[in-house]
Amino acid sequence: MDETRRTALNAWLSQAAGAAVEIGGASLLSGGAIQQNWALSVTRGGGAEEWVLRTDNAATLAVSLSRSEEYALLRAVFAAGVTVPEPLFCCDDATIIGAPFFVMRRVAGTATAFRLAKQAAAMGGNAELVRHAGREMARIHSIAPPRGDLAFLGTPPADAGIEFIRAMRERLDAAGTPRPVLEWGLSALERNLLPPLPPVLCHNDFRTGNLMVQGHAITAVLDWEFAAWGDPHADLGWLCAPCWRFGNLALEAGGLGPRAPLLEGYGPGADPARLPFWELAGTIRWAVIAADQGARHLSGQERGLELALTAHIIPELELDILRQVEALGAGSA
Amino acid sequence: MLEAPDATDLLATAREALLEKLLPALPPALHYEARMAANAIAIASRATAADPAPAEARLRTLAGDAATFAARIRAGEFRPGMPRHAEAAALLAEMTRLRCSVSAPRALRGT
C-alpha cells in the first residue's frame, strides 16, 4: 500500500470511527486470486487495536459476493452470535485505496485443516471442537428470510433439494463433459427427495479448512462467499461428506469427530435422517466444483498444476458417490 | 521403433530425481508445488499403463457413449427395479475403478 493510499485510508477510517485512527503498520496477510487481506495495526483514540482490511484484487471475478455484501453478511451473523471477526467499517468508495473494502477485528488462531484433523485423530476424535462447530452452525441457521439487509441473496428456493439438483445439472451441461456417475448420484437424490423445510441462511462452505481454531475453540468461521438460503442440513451434510474427512473416515464430522457430538451441539432442528441425502449432495457438489476448476486449466483461462490436479480428485469422489447411492437406496427401500 | 527407456521409465526416473534430489534443495515455499509436480508425473505414468478398452466396449454395448449414458441416466433409465439397472451399476463401478486406478489408486484400497 503506497503512501497516498495509506493517508487517504487513515483519513477515511478516522471519519468512519468518529475518533482519530492512526495506522501503525500494514502488511499483506494473504493474496488470493480474488481478494487481498491486510493486517492493520492501529490506534483508535489512543488505544491499540488489531484489524484486518479485506479488499478486491485488480482482476475481480463476478461470481463471488461484493465486499459490501460480504460485510452485510458478517454483520448479520455476528449479531446472531456466530463466531466471526467483528465487522467494523465498510467503504464502497473505490477511490480511497483503489477498490471497495471493509475492516474487521483481527482474531487469533490458525486455519490449517490437515493439522487439525491429524490432532483430532490422535486423540480419537475431538468431540468438544465438533460440538462447538454444531453450535456455530445452529446460530447461522437461526437467520431466516425475509431479511432486507440480505436482499442480495435473492428469493429462497421453495424446495432446496429440487433446486440443488437443477443447479448441478445446469452446471454439468454448461461444462459439457458427460459425467454418468454424477448423473447417477443426482438421479438417486431425485428418487429420495425429502419434504422441504423452511429456508434458513446456509454458509455453504462450512468445512474444516474454513474454521479458524485456537486450542479446542473455534475463533472464526471463515469464507462466506457461497452463503445462500437453503436447507440447514446442506451445511451439516457438507461438513460430514466423506471427502472432507482427511482419511479419518470414522470421524464423520470433517475428520474432527463423530456425527453425534456435532448434532448434539447443533441441538433441536437437526434431523439425522436428512443427512444421507445432503452428504451425497455434498460429494456431488464438490465433484462439480472440481470439474469446473479443472476446466479452467483445460480451457487455458488459468493454467496451473493445482487446478489440473483438482480434476483428478473427481474419480475418488465418484467412488464415494457410488457407495453413497447404494447406502441411500438401501435406507429408503 | 521408439527408443528405450519408454515413457513409463522416463516418468518414473524424472519423478525420483524431483523428489530425492531437487525437492530437498528447494526453499520450503516451493515444496508444495514440487510435490504437486511429482503427483502429476505419477498420474501421467499410471495413465500410460491404463487400458480403457474393455470398459469402453461394455459402455458401447449398454448405452453407446458416455454422453448418451449420462443423458439416459438423467432421463430416468436404469433406475432400481428397471431393466439393466444392475448392468448399469456394474459398468459405472468398473469405469470408476479404472479412473481411480489412474487418478487415486489409494482410494481403491480395501474395496
Coordinates of C-alpha atoms in Angstrom, one line a residue:
Chain A
M1 CA 0.0 0.0 0.0
D2 CA 1.6 3.3 -1.1
E3 CA 1.8 6.5 1.0
T4 CA -1.0 8.3 -0.8
R5 CA -3.5 5.4 -0.3
R6 CA -2.4 5.0 3.3
T7 CA -3.0 8.7 4.0
A8 CA -6.4 8.5 2.3
L9 CA -7.3 5.3 4.3
N10 CA -6.2 6.9 7.5
A11 CA -8.5 9.9 7.0
W12 CA -11.4 7.7 5.9
L13 CA -11.1 5.4 8.9
S14 CA -10.9 8.3 11.3
Q15 CA -14.1 9.7 9.9
A16 CA -15.8 6.3 10.0
A17 CA -14.7 5.5 13.5
G18 CA -15.5 9.0 14.8
A19 CA -12.1 9.1 16.5
A20 CA -8.5 9.6 15.4
V21 CA -7.2 6.4 13.8
E22 CA -3.5 6.1 13.2
I23 CA -2.3 3.2 11.1
G24 CA 1.0 2.0 12.7
G25 CA 1.6 -0.9 10.4
A26 CA 0.0 -2.6 7.3
S27 CA 1.2 -5.9 5.9
L28 CA -0.4 -8.3 3.3
L29 CA -1.7 -11.4 5.1
S30 CA -2.8 -13.4 2.1
G31 CA -3.4 -12.6 -1.5
G32 CA -5.9 -15.0 -3.0
A33 CA -6.8 -14.9 -6.7
I34 CA -9.8 -12.7 -5.9
Q35 CA -9.3 -11.0 -2.5
Q36 CA -6.5 -9.4 -0.5
N37 CA -6.3 -9.4 3.3
W38 CA -4.2 -6.7 5.0
A39 CA -3.3 -6.8 8.7
L40 CA -3.6 -3.3 10.1
S41 CA -2.1 -2.4 13.5
V42 CA -3.8 0.8 14.5
T43 CA -4.6 3.1 17.4
R44 CA -8.1 4.4 17.7
G45 CA -8.5 7.3 20.1
G46 CA -5.1 6.3 21.5
G47 CA -5.9 2.6 22.2
A48 CA -4.1 -0.1 20.2
E49 CA -6.2 -2.4 18.1
E50 CA -5.5 -5.1 15.5
W51 CA -7.7 -5.1 12.4
V52 CA -7.9 -6.8 9.0
L53 CA -8.8 -5.0 5.9
R54 CA -10.3 -7.1 3.1
T55 CA -10.4 -5.8 -0.5
D56 CA -10.6 -7.0 -4.1
N57 CA -7.7 -7.8 -6.3
A58 CA -7.5 -5.9 -9.6
A59 CA -8.9 -8.8 -11.5
T60 CA -12.2 -9.5 -9.7
L61 CA -14.5 -12.3 -10.8
A62 CA -18.2 -11.5 -10.9
V63 CA -19.1 -14.8 -9.3
S64 CA -18.4 -14.1 -5.7
L65 CA -20.1 -11.7 -3.3
S66 CA -19.1 -8.0 -3.4
R67 CA -17.2 -6.7 -0.3
S68 CA -20.2 -4.7 0.9
E69 CA -22.4 -7.8 0.6
E70 CA -19.9 -9.9 2.5
Y71 CA -19.8 -7.1 5.1
A72 CA -23.6 -7.2 5.4
L73 CA -23.5 -11.0 5.9
L74 CA -20.8 -10.7 8.6
R75 CA -22.9 -8.1 10.4
A76 CA -25.9 -10.4 10.3
V77 CA -24.1 -13.5 11.5
F78 CA -22.1 -11.5 14.1
A79 CA -25.4 -10.2 15.5
A80 CA -26.8 -13.8 15.6
G81 CA -23.9 -14.8 17.8
V82 CA -21.8 -16.7 15.2
T83 CA -18.1 -16.6 16.0
V84 CA -16.7 -14.3 13.2
P85 CA -14.4 -11.3 13.3
E86 CA -16.4 -8.3 14.4
P87 CA -17.2 -6.3 11.3
L88 CA -16.2 -2.6 11.9
F89 CA -16.4 -0.4 8.8
C90 CA -17.3 -0.8 5.1
C91 CA -16.3 1.5 2.2
D92 CA -17.9 1.3 -1.2
D93 CA -15.8 4.2 -2.5
A94 CA -13.2 2.7 -4.8
T95 CA -11.2 5.9 -4.9
I96 CA -9.8 5.6 -1.3
I97 CA -7.5 2.6 -1.8
G98 CA -8.4 1.6 -5.4
A99 CA -11.2 -0.8 -4.7
P100 CA -14.1 -1.2 -2.2
F101 CA -13.0 -2.7 1.2
F102 CA -14.2 -3.5 4.7
V103 CA -12.5 -3.6 8.0
M104 CA -13.0 -6.2 10.7
R105 CA -11.3 -7.0 14.0
R106 CA -8.4 -9.4 13.8
V107 CA -8.9 -12.8 15.6
A108 CA -6.3 -15.3 16.9
G109 CA -6.0 -18.8 15.6
T110 CA -5.0 -20.8 12.6
A111 CA -7.0 -22.4 9.8
T112 CA -4.9 -25.5 8.9
A113 CA -7.3 -28.3 8.2
F114 CA -4.7 -31.1 7.8
R115 CA -3.1 -30.4 11.2
L116 CA -6.5 -30.1 12.9
A117 CA -7.6 -33.4 11.5
K118 CA -4.3 -35.1 12.5
Q119 CA -4.6 -33.8 16.1
A120 CA -8.2 -34.9 16.3
A121 CA -7.3 -38.4 15.0
A122 CA -4.5 -38.7 17.6
M123 CA -7.0 -38.1 20.4
G124 CA -9.6 -40.4 18.9
G125 CA -11.8 -37.5 17.8
N126 CA -12.2 -34.0 19.3
A127 CA -15.8 -34.1 20.5
E128 CA -15.5 -30.7 22.1
L129 CA -14.5 -29.0 18.9
V130 CA -17.2 -30.7 16.9
R131 CA -19.8 -29.8 19.4
H132 CA -18.7 -26.2 19.1
A133 CA -19.0 -26.5 15.3
G134 CA -22.6 -27.7 15.7
R135 CA -23.4 -24.7 17.9
E136 CA -21.9 -22.3 15.3
M137 CA -24.0 -23.9 12.5
A138 CA -27.2 -23.7 14.5
R139 CA -26.6 -19.9 15.1
I140 CA -26.0 -19.4 11.4
H141 CA -29.3 -21.2 10.7
S142 CA -31.2 -19.1 13.1
I143 CA -31.2 -16.4 10.4
A144 CA -34.3 -16.8 8.2
P145 CA -35.7 -14.9 5.3
P146 CA -37.1 -12.3 4.5
R147 CA -34.2 -10.0 5.5
G148 CA -33.9 -6.6 3.9
D149 CA -30.2 -6.4 4.8
L150 CA -29.6 -9.7 3.0
A151 CA -31.8 -9.0 -0.1
F152 CA -28.8 -9.7 -2.4
L153 CA -29.2 -13.4 -1.5
G154 CA -32.3 -13.4 -3.7
T155 CA -35.5 -15.4 -3.3
P156 CA -35.2 -18.5 -1.2
P157 CA -35.9 -21.8 -3.1
A158 CA -39.3 -23.4 -2.5
D159 CA -37.5 -26.8 -2.2
A160 CA -33.7 -26.7 -1.6
G161 CA -33.3 -30.3 -2.7
I162 CA -35.0 -29.8 -6.1
E163 CA -33.1 -26.5 -6.6
F164 CA -29.8 -28.3 -5.8
I165 CA -30.4 -31.0 -8.5
R166 CA -31.5 -28.4 -11.0
A167 CA -28.4 -26.2 -10.4
M168 CA -26.0 -29.1 -10.6
R169 CA -27.5 -30.3 -13.9
E170 CA -27.2 -26.8 -15.3
R171 CA -23.5 -26.6 -14.3
L172 CA -22.8 -30.1 -15.8
D173 CA -24.5 -29.0 -19.0
A174 CA -22.5 -25.8 -19.1
A175 CA -19.3 -27.7 -18.6
G176 CA -20.1 -30.1 -21.4
T177 CA -18.2 -33.1 -20.1
P178 CA -20.5 -36.1 -19.7
R179 CA -20.3 -37.5 -16.2
P180 CA -22.5 -40.6 -15.9
V181 CA -21.6 -41.2 -12.2
L182 CA -22.6 -37.7 -11.2
E183 CA -25.9 -38.1 -13.1
W184 CA -26.3 -41.4 -11.2
G185 CA -25.9 -39.6 -7.9
L186 CA -28.4 -36.8 -8.9
S187 CA -30.9 -39.3 -10.1
A188 CA -30.7 -41.1 -6.7
L189 CA -31.2 -37.7 -5.0
E190 CA -34.3 -37.2 -7.2
R191 CA -35.7 -40.5 -6.0
N192 CA -35.0 -39.7 -2.4
L193 CA -36.2 -36.1 -2.1
L194 CA -37.2 -35.0 1.4
P195 CA -40.2 -32.9 2.3
P196 CA -38.9 -29.3 2.1
L197 CA -38.1 -27.3 5.3
P198 CA -38.5 -23.6 5.8
P199 CA -35.3 -21.9 4.3
V200 CA -32.5 -20.6 6.5
L201 CA -29.2 -19.0 5.9
C202 CA -26.6 -21.6 4.9
H203 CA -22.9 -21.0 4.9
N204 CA -22.4 -23.5 2.1
D205 CA -18.6 -24.0 2.7
F206 CA -18.6 -25.0 6.3
R207 CA -15.7 -27.5 6.4
T208 CA -12.6 -28.0 8.5
G209 CA -10.4 -25.8 6.2
N210 CA -12.7 -22.8 6.9
L211 CA -12.6 -23.0 10.7
M212 CA -10.1 -20.8 12.5
V213 CA -9.1 -22.6 15.7
Q214 CA -7.1 -21.9 18.8
G215 CA -6.8 -24.7 21.3
H216 CA -10.1 -26.5 21.2
A217 CA -12.1 -23.4 20.4
I218 CA -13.3 -22.1 17.0
T219 CA -12.2 -18.4 16.9
A220 CA -13.8 -17.7 13.5
V221 CA -15.9 -19.3 10.8
L222 CA -14.3 -18.1 7.5
D223 CA -15.3 -17.6 3.9
W224 CA -18.8 -16.5 3.5
E225 CA -18.8 -16.2 -0.3
F226 CA -21.2 -19.1 -1.0
A227 CA -23.8 -18.2 1.6
A228 CA -27.4 -18.6 0.4
W229 CA -30.9 -19.5 1.6
G230 CA -31.4 -23.3 1.8
D231 CA -31.9 -26.4 3.9
P232 CA -29.9 -26.4 7.1
H233 CA -28.9 -30.0 6.5
A234 CA -26.9 -28.9 3.4
D235 CA -24.3 -27.4 5.8
L236 CA -24.3 -30.5 8.1
G237 CA -24.1 -32.8 5.1
W238 CA -21.2 -30.8 3.5
L239 CA -19.1 -31.0 6.7
C240 CA -19.9 -34.7 7.1
A241 CA -19.3 -35.7 3.4
P242 CA -16.6 -38.4 3.2
C243 CA -14.4 -36.2 1.1
W244 CA -13.7 -33.7 3.9
R245 CA -12.5 -36.3 6.5
F246 CA -8.8 -36.2 5.7
G247 CA -8.6 -40.0 5.8
N248 CA -10.2 -40.1 9.3
L249 CA -13.3 -42.0 7.9
A250 CA -14.7 -42.8 11.3
L251 CA -14.7 -39.1 12.3
E252 CA -17.6 -38.2 10.1
A253 CA -17.8 -34.5 11.1
G254 CA -15.0 -33.1 8.9
G255 CA -12.4 -35.6 10.1
L256 CA -12.6 -34.0 13.5
G257 CA -15.1 -36.0 15.5
P258 CA -18.1 -38.3 15.2
R259 CA -21.5 -37.0 13.9
A260 CA -23.2 -37.5 17.4
P261 CA -21.5 -34.5 19.1
L262 CA -22.0 -32.3 16.0
L263 CA -25.7 -33.0 16.2
E264 CA -25.7 -32.6 20.0
G265 CA -24.0 -29.2 19.7
Y266 CA -26.5 -28.2 17.0
G267 CA -29.5 -29.0 19.2
P268 CA -33.1 -29.5 18.1
G269 CA -33.7 -28.9 14.4
A270 CA -31.1 -31.3 13.1
D271 CA -32.7 -34.5 11.6
P272 CA -30.1 -37.3 11.2
A273 CA -32.5 -38.9 8.7
R274 CA -31.8 -36.0 6.3
L275 CA -28.0 -36.3 6.4
P276 CA -27.5 -39.2 3.9
F277 CA -29.3 -37.1 1.2
W278 CA -27.2 -34.0 1.9
E279 CA -23.9 -35.8 2.4
L280 CA -24.4 -37.3 -1.1
A281 CA -25.4 -33.9 -2.4
G282 CA -22.1 -32.5 -0.8
T283 CA -20.0 -35.1 -2.6
I284 CA -21.7 -34.3 -5.9
R285 CA -21.2 -30.6 -5.4
W286 CA -17.5 -30.9 -4.7
A287 CA -17.1 -33.1 -7.8
V288 CA -18.9 -30.4 -9.9
I289 CA -16.7 -27.7 -8.4
A290 CA -13.6 -29.8 -9.0
A291 CA -14.7 -30.3 -12.6
D292 CA -15.1 -26.6 -13.1
Q293 CA -11.7 -25.9 -11.6
G294 CA -10.1 -28.5 -14.0
A295 CA -12.0 -26.9 -16.9
R296 CA -10.3 -23.5 -16.0
H297 CA -7.0 -25.2 -16.6
L298 CA -8.1 -27.1 -19.7
S299 CA -9.6 -24.0 -21.4
G300 CA -6.4 -22.1 -20.9
Q301 CA -8.2 -19.5 -18.8
E302 CA -5.9 -20.1 -15.9
R303 CA -3.4 -22.9 -16.4
G304 CA -1.6 -24.4 -13.3
L305 CA -0.8 -27.6 -11.5
E306 CA -3.2 -27.1 -8.7
L307 CA -6.2 -26.7 -11.0
A308 CA -5.0 -29.6 -13.2
L309 CA -4.7 -31.9 -10.2
T310 CA -8.1 -30.9 -8.8
A311 CA -9.8 -32.5 -11.7
H312 CA -8.0 -35.8 -10.7
I313 CA -9.9 -35.7 -7.4
I314 CA -13.1 -36.5 -9.3
P315 CA -12.7 -40.3 -9.7
E316 CA -12.3 -40.7 -6.0
L317 CA -15.4 -38.6 -5.4
E318 CA -17.2 -40.8 -7.9
L319 CA -16.3 -43.9 -5.9
D320 CA -17.8 -42.1 -2.8
I321 CA -20.9 -41.3 -4.8
L322 CA -21.5 -44.9 -6.0
R323 CA -21.2 -46.1 -2.3
Q324 CA -23.5 -43.3 -1.0
V325 CA -26.1 -44.0 -3.7
E326 CA -26.1 -47.7 -2.7
A327 CA -26.5 -46.8 1.0
L328 CA -29.2 -44.2 0.3
G329 CA -31.1 -46.9 -1.8
A330 CA -30.8 -49.4 1.0
G331 CA -32.0 -46.9 3.5
S332 CA -35.1 -45.9 1.6
A333 CA -36.1 -49.5 0.4
Chain B
M1 CA 10.6 -48.3 -33.3
L2 CA 10.9 -45.9 -30.4
E3 CA 14.0 -45.6 -28.3
A4 CA 14.0 -47.0 -24.8
P5 CA 13.7 -46.1 -21.9
D6 CA 10.0 -45.7 -22.6
A7 CA 7.5 -43.2 -21.3
T8 CA 6.8 -45.1 -18.0
D9 CA 10.5 -45.5 -17.3
L10 CA 11.3 -41.8 -18.0
L11 CA 8.5 -40.5 -15.9
A12 CA 9.5 -42.8 -13.0
T13 CA 13.1 -41.6 -13.3
A14 CA 12.1 -38.0 -13.5
R15 CA 9.9 -38.3 -10.5
E16 CA 12.6 -39.9 -8.5
A17 CA 15.0 -37.1 -9.4
L18 CA 12.4 -34.5 -8.5
L19 CA 11.6 -36.0 -5.1
E20 CA 15.0 -37.2 -4.0
K21 CA 17.4 -34.6 -5.5
L22 CA 15.5 -31.4 -6.3
L23 CA 12.9 -31.2 -3.5
P24 CA 15.5 -31.2 -0.6
A25 CA 17.4 -28.4 -2.4
L26 CA 14.3 -26.2 -2.9
P27 CA 13.2 -23.5 -0.4
P28 CA 10.2 -24.7 1.7
A29 CA 7.9 -22.2 0.0
L30 CA 8.2 -24.3 -3.2
H31 CA 7.8 -27.8 -1.7
Y32 CA 4.1 -27.9 -2.3
E33 CA 4.5 -27.1 -6.0
A34 CA 7.2 -29.7 -6.3
R35 CA 5.1 -32.3 -4.6
M36 CA 2.2 -31.5 -6.9
A37 CA 4.6 -31.9 -9.9
A38 CA 5.6 -35.3 -8.6
N39 CA 2.0 -36.3 -8.2
A40 CA 1.2 -35.1 -11.7
I41 CA 4.1 -37.3 -13.0
A42 CA 2.7 -40.3 -11.1
I43 CA -0.8 -39.8 -12.5
A44 CA 0.6 -39.5 -16.1
S45 CA 2.7 -42.6 -15.7
R46 CA -0.3 -44.7 -14.4
A47 CA -2.4 -43.2 -17.3
T48 CA 0.1 -44.7 -19.9
A49 CA -0.5 -48.1 -18.3
A50 CA -4.3 -48.0 -18.1
D51 CA -6.4 -49.8 -20.6
P52 CA -9.9 -48.3 -21.0
A53 CA -10.8 -50.6 -24.0
P54 CA -12.8 -53.2 -22.1
A55 CA -14.9 -50.7 -20.2
E56 CA -15.4 -48.7 -23.4
A57 CA -16.6 -51.8 -25.2
R58 CA -19.1 -52.5 -22.4
L59 CA -20.2 -48.9 -22.5
R60 CA -20.9 -49.1 -26.3
T61 CA -23.0 -52.2 -25.8
L62 CA -25.1 -50.8 -23.0
A63 CA -25.5 -47.2 -23.9
G64 CA -23.4 -46.0 -26.9
D65 CA -21.1 -43.4 -25.5
A66 CA -20.6 -41.6 -22.2
A67 CA -22.8 -38.6 -23.2
T68 CA -25.7 -40.9 -24.2
F69 CA -25.2 -42.9 -21.0
A70 CA -25.3 -39.7 -18.9
A71 CA -28.3 -38.4 -20.7
R72 CA -30.2 -41.7 -20.3
I73 CA -29.5 -41.9 -16.6
R74 CA -30.8 -38.3 -16.2
A75 CA -33.9 -39.2 -18.2
G76 CA -34.7 -41.9 -15.7
E77 CA -33.4 -45.1 -17.3
F78 CA -31.5 -47.7 -15.3
R79 CA -33.3 -47.0 -12.0
P80 CA -33.5 -49.7 -9.4
G81 CA -36.1 -52.2 -10.4
M82 CA -35.8 -51.3 -14.1
P83 CA -34.3 -53.5 -16.8
R84 CA -30.5 -53.3 -16.9
H85 CA -30.2 -51.4 -13.6
A86 CA -27.6 -54.0 -12.3
E87 CA -25.7 -53.8 -15.6
A88 CA -25.5 -50.0 -15.5
A89 CA -24.4 -50.1 -11.8
A90 CA -21.7 -52.6 -12.6
L91 CA -20.5 -50.6 -15.6
L92 CA -20.3 -47.4 -13.5
A93 CA -18.3 -49.2 -10.9
E94 CA -15.9 -50.6 -13.5
M95 CA -15.4 -47.2 -15.1
T96 CA -14.9 -45.6 -11.7
R97 CA -12.4 -48.2 -10.6
L98 CA -10.4 -47.7 -13.8
R99 CA -10.5 -43.9 -13.4
C100 CA -9.3 -44.3 -9.7
S101 CA -6.5 -46.7 -10.7
V102 CA -5.0 -43.7 -12.6
S103 CA -6.1 -40.7 -10.5
A104 CA -6.3 -42.1 -7.0
P105 CA -5.2 -45.7 -6.6
R106 CA -5.1 -45.4 -2.8
A107 CA -8.9 -44.9 -2.9
L108 CA -9.2 -48.5 -4.2
R109 CA -7.5 -50.0 -1.1
G110 CA -9.9 -52.2 0.8
T111 CA -12.5 -52.1 -2.0

